[in-house]
Each structure stands twice: as C-alpha cells, then as structure tokens.
PDB file of C-alpha atoms in Angstrom:
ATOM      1  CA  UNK A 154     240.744 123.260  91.182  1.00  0.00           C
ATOM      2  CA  UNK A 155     243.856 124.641  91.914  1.00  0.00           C
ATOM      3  CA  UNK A 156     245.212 127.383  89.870  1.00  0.00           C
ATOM      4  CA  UNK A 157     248.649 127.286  90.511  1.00  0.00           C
ATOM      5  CA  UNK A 158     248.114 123.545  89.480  1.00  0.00           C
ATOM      6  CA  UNK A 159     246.020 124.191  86.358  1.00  0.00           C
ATOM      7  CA  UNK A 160     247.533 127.600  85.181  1.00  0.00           C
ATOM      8  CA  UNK A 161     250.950 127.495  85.126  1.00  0.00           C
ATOM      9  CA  UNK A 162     251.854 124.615  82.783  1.00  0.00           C
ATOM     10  CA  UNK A 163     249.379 126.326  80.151  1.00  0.00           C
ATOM     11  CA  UNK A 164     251.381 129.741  81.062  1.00  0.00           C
ATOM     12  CA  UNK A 165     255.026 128.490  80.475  1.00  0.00           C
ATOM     13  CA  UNK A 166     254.031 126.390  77.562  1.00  0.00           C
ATOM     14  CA  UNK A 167     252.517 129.857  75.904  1.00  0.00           C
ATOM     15  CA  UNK A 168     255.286 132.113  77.572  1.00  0.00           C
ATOM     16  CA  UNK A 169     257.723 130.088  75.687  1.00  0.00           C
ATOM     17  CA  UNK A 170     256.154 130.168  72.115  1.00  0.00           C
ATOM     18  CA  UNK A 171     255.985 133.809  72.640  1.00  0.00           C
ATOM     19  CA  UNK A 172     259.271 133.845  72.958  1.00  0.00           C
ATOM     20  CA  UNK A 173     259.817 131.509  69.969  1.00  0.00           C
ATOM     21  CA  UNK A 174     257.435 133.610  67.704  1.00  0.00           C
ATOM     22  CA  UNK A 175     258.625 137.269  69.591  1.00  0.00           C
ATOM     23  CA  UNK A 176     262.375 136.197  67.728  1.00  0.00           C
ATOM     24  CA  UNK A 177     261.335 134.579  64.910  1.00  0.00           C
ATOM     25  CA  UNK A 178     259.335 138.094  63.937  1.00  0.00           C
ATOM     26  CA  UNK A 179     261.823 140.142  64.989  1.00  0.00           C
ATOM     27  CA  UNK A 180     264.371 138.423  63.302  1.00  0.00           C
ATOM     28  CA  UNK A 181     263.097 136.509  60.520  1.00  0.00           C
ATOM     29  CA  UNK A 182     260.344 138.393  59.554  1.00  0.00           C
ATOM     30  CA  UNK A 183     261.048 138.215  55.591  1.00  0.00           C
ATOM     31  CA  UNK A 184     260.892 134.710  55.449  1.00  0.00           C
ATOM     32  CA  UNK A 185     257.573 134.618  57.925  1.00  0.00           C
ATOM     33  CA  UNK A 186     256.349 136.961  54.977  1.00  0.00           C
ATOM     34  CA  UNK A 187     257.315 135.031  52.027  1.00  0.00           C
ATOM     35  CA  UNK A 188     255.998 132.024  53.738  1.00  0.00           C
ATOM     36  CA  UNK A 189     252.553 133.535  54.391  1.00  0.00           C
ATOM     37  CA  UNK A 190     252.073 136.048  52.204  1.00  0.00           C
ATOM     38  CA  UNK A 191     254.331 134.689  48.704  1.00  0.00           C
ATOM     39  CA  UNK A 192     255.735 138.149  49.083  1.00  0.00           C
ATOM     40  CA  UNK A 193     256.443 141.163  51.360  1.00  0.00           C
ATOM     41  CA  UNK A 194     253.671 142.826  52.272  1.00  0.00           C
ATOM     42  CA  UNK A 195     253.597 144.557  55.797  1.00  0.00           C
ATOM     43  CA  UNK A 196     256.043 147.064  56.765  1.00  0.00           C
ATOM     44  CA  UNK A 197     259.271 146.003  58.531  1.00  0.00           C
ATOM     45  CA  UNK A 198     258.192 148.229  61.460  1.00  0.00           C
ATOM     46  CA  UNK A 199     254.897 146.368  61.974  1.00  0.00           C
ATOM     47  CA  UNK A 200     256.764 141.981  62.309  1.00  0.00           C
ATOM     48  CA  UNK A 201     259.592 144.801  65.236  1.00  0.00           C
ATOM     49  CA  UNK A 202     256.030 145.298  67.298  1.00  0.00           C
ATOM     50  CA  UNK A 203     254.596 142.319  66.866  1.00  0.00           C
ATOM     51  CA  UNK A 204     257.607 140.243  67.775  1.00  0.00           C
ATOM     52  CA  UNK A 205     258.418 142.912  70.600  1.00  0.00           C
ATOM     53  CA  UNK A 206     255.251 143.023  71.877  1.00  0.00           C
ATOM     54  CA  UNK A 207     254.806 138.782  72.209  1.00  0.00           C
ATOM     55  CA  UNK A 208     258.300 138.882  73.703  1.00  0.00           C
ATOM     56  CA  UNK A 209     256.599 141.727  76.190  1.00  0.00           C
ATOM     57  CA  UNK A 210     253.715 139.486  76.723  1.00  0.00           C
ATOM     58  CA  UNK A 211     256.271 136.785  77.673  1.00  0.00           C
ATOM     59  CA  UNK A 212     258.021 139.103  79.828  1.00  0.00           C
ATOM     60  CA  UNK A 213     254.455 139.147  81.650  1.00  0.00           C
ATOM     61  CA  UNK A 214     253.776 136.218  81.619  1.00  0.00           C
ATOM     62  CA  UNK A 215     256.692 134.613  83.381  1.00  0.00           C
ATOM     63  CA  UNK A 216     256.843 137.663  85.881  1.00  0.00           C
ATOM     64  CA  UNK A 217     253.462 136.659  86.707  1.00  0.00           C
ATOM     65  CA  UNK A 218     254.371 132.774  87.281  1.00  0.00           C
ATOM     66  CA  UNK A 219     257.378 133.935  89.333  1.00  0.00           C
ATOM     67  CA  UNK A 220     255.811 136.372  91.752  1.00  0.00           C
ATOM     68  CA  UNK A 221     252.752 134.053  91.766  1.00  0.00           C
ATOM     69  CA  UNK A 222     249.887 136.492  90.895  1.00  0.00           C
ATOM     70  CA  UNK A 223     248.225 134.280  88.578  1.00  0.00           C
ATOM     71  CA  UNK A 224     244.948 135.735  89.965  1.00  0.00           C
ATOM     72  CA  UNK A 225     241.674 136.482  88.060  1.00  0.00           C
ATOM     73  CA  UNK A 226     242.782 139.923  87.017  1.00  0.00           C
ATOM     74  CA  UNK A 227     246.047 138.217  85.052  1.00  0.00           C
ATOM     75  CA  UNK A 228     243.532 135.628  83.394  1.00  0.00           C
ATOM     76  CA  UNK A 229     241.123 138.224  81.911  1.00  0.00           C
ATOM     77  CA  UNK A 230     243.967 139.906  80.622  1.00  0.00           C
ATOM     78  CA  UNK A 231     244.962 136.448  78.980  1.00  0.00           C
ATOM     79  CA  UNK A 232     241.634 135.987  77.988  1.00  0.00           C
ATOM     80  CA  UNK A 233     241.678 139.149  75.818  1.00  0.00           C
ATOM     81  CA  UNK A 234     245.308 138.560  74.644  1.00  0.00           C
ATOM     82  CA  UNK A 235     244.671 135.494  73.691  1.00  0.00           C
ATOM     83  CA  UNK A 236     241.125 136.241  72.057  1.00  0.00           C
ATOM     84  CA  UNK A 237     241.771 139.514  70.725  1.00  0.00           C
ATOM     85  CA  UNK A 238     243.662 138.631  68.343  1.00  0.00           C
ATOM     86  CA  UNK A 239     242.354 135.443  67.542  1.00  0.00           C
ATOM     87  CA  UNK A 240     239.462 137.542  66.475  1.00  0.00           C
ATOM     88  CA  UNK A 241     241.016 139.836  64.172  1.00  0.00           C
ATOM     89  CA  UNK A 242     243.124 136.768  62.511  1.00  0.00           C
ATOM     90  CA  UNK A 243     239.552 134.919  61.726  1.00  0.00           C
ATOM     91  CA  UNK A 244     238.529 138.292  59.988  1.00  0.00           C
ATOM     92  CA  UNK A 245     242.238 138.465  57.980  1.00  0.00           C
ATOM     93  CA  UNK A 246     240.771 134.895  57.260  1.00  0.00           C
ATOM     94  CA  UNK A 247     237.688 134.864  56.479  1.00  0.00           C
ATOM     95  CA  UNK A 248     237.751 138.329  54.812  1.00  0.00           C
ATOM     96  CA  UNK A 249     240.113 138.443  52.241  1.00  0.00           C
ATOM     97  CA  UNK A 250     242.021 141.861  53.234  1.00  0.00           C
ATOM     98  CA  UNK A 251     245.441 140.338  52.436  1.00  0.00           C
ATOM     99  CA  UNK A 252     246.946 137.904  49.663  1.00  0.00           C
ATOM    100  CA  UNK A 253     247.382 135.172  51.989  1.00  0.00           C
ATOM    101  CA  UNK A 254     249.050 131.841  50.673  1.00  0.00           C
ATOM    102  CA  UNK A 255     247.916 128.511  51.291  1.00  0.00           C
ATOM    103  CA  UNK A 256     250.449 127.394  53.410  1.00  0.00           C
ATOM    104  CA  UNK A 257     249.880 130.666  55.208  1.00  0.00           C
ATOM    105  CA  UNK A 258     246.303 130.279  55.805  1.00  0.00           C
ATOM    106  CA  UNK A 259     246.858 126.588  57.118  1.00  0.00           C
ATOM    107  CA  UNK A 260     249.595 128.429  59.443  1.00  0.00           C
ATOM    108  CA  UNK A 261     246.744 131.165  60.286  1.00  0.00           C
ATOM    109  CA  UNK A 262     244.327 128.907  61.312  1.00  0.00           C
ATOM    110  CA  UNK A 263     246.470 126.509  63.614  1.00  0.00           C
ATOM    111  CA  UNK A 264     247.574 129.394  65.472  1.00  0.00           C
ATOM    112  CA  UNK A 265     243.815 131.105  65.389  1.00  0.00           C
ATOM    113  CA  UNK A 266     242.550 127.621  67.156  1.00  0.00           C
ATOM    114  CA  UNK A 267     245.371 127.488  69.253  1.00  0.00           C
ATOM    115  CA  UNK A 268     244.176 131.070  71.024  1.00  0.00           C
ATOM    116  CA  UNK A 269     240.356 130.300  70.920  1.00  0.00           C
ATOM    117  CA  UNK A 270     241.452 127.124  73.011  1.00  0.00           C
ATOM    118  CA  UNK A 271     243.464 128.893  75.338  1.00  0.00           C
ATOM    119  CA  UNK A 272     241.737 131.852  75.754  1.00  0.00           C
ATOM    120  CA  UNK A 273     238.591 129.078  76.512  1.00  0.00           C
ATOM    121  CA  UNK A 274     240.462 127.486  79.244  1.00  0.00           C
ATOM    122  CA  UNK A 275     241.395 130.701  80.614  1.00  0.00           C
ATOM    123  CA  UNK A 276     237.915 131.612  79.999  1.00  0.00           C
ATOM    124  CA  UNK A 277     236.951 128.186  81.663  1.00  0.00           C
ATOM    125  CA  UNK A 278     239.557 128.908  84.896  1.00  0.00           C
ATOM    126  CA  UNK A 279     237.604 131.710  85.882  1.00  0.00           C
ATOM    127  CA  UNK A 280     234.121 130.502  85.780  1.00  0.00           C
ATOM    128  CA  UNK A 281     235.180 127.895  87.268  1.00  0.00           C
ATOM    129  CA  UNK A 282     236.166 130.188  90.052  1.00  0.00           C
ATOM    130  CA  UNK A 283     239.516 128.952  90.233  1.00  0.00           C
ATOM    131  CA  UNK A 284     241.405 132.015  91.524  1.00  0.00           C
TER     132      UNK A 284
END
C-alpha cells in the first residue's frame, strides 16, 4: 500500500472540512450554538480556538501533503487529533454535562463517527506499515 496513494485523498478531504468548520466557528459561532445547544452556552472565546485551532490543523495538514511528509510520525499525530476529541465528544454525549438539543446530538454523533473512522484508517495505515 502506498501512502501517498491511500493518505492524501483522506487528508484533503479532512483538511478542507477543517477549513469549512475552522470559519463556520469563527464566524458563525452563535448560530452553531443555538443550533446545538437551543441557546448560548460556551464563551465566545472558546468557538475563536476551536475554529482557529481546526483552521491550524488545516494549515498542517496541507503543509504536510505539499512537502510530502505524510510519514508515520504525521499519522499518529492524526490519530490523536482525530481520536482525541472524538473521545471527549462521546463523554459530552453520553454524559450529560451540557443541554444539548436533539438536532445537536444527531450533529454530535455524525461528526464523533466521522473521527473514530478516520482516526481507524489512520490507525489502520500504520499497522499496516504503510509509511
């Protein structure tokens, strides 16, 4: 298996809905709150770092495509980017810590499968020795 063959459609495909979701919290983070919360409920500080920091990842991400250093050090760092957080979402689910909507939890859980799956291919790439 070739990485550069296997890695970088996943890559630009997430790069670019970090970039989607990095705006969309930095800009429109009152209606991602009244969509998934009914309500504000975080700081306005917390959606700037959030949004920054996936348009940061993104930043890395298509560096790393460019420069071609999609090696197994830049997939265990996926790995945890994508499962980290996956993680604490499933808690925020699960665990009811915030007034989360229904539409908000449906939201929540898309995007929670969407990083188990990618952090498991990622996960999958490098057991598979493919860098």
């Amino acid at each position: 298996m070739n990485i550069k063959n296997s890695f970088r459609p996943v890559f630009t495909f997430d790069a670019i809905l970090n970039i989607a979701v990095g705006f969309i919290f930095l800009f429109l983070s009152e209606k991602v709150e009244g969509l998934l919360f009914n309500g504000s409920m975080l700081p306005h500080y917390v959606w700037i770092i959030l949004g920054a920091g996936l348009l940061y990842f993104a930043y890395w991400q298509i560096r790393i495509m460019i420069k071609s250093k999609a090696g197994r050090t830049a997939l265990v760092f996926a790995l945890g980017a994508a499962w980290v957080p996956a993680l604490l979402v499933t808690v925020l689910l699960i665990v009811p810590l915030l007034p989360v909507s229904a539409g908000g939890r449906l939201i929540l859980w898309i995007g929670n499968c969407y990083l188990i799956l990618l952090g498991g291919y990622y996960f999958l790439l490098i057991r598979n020795k493919a860098v």
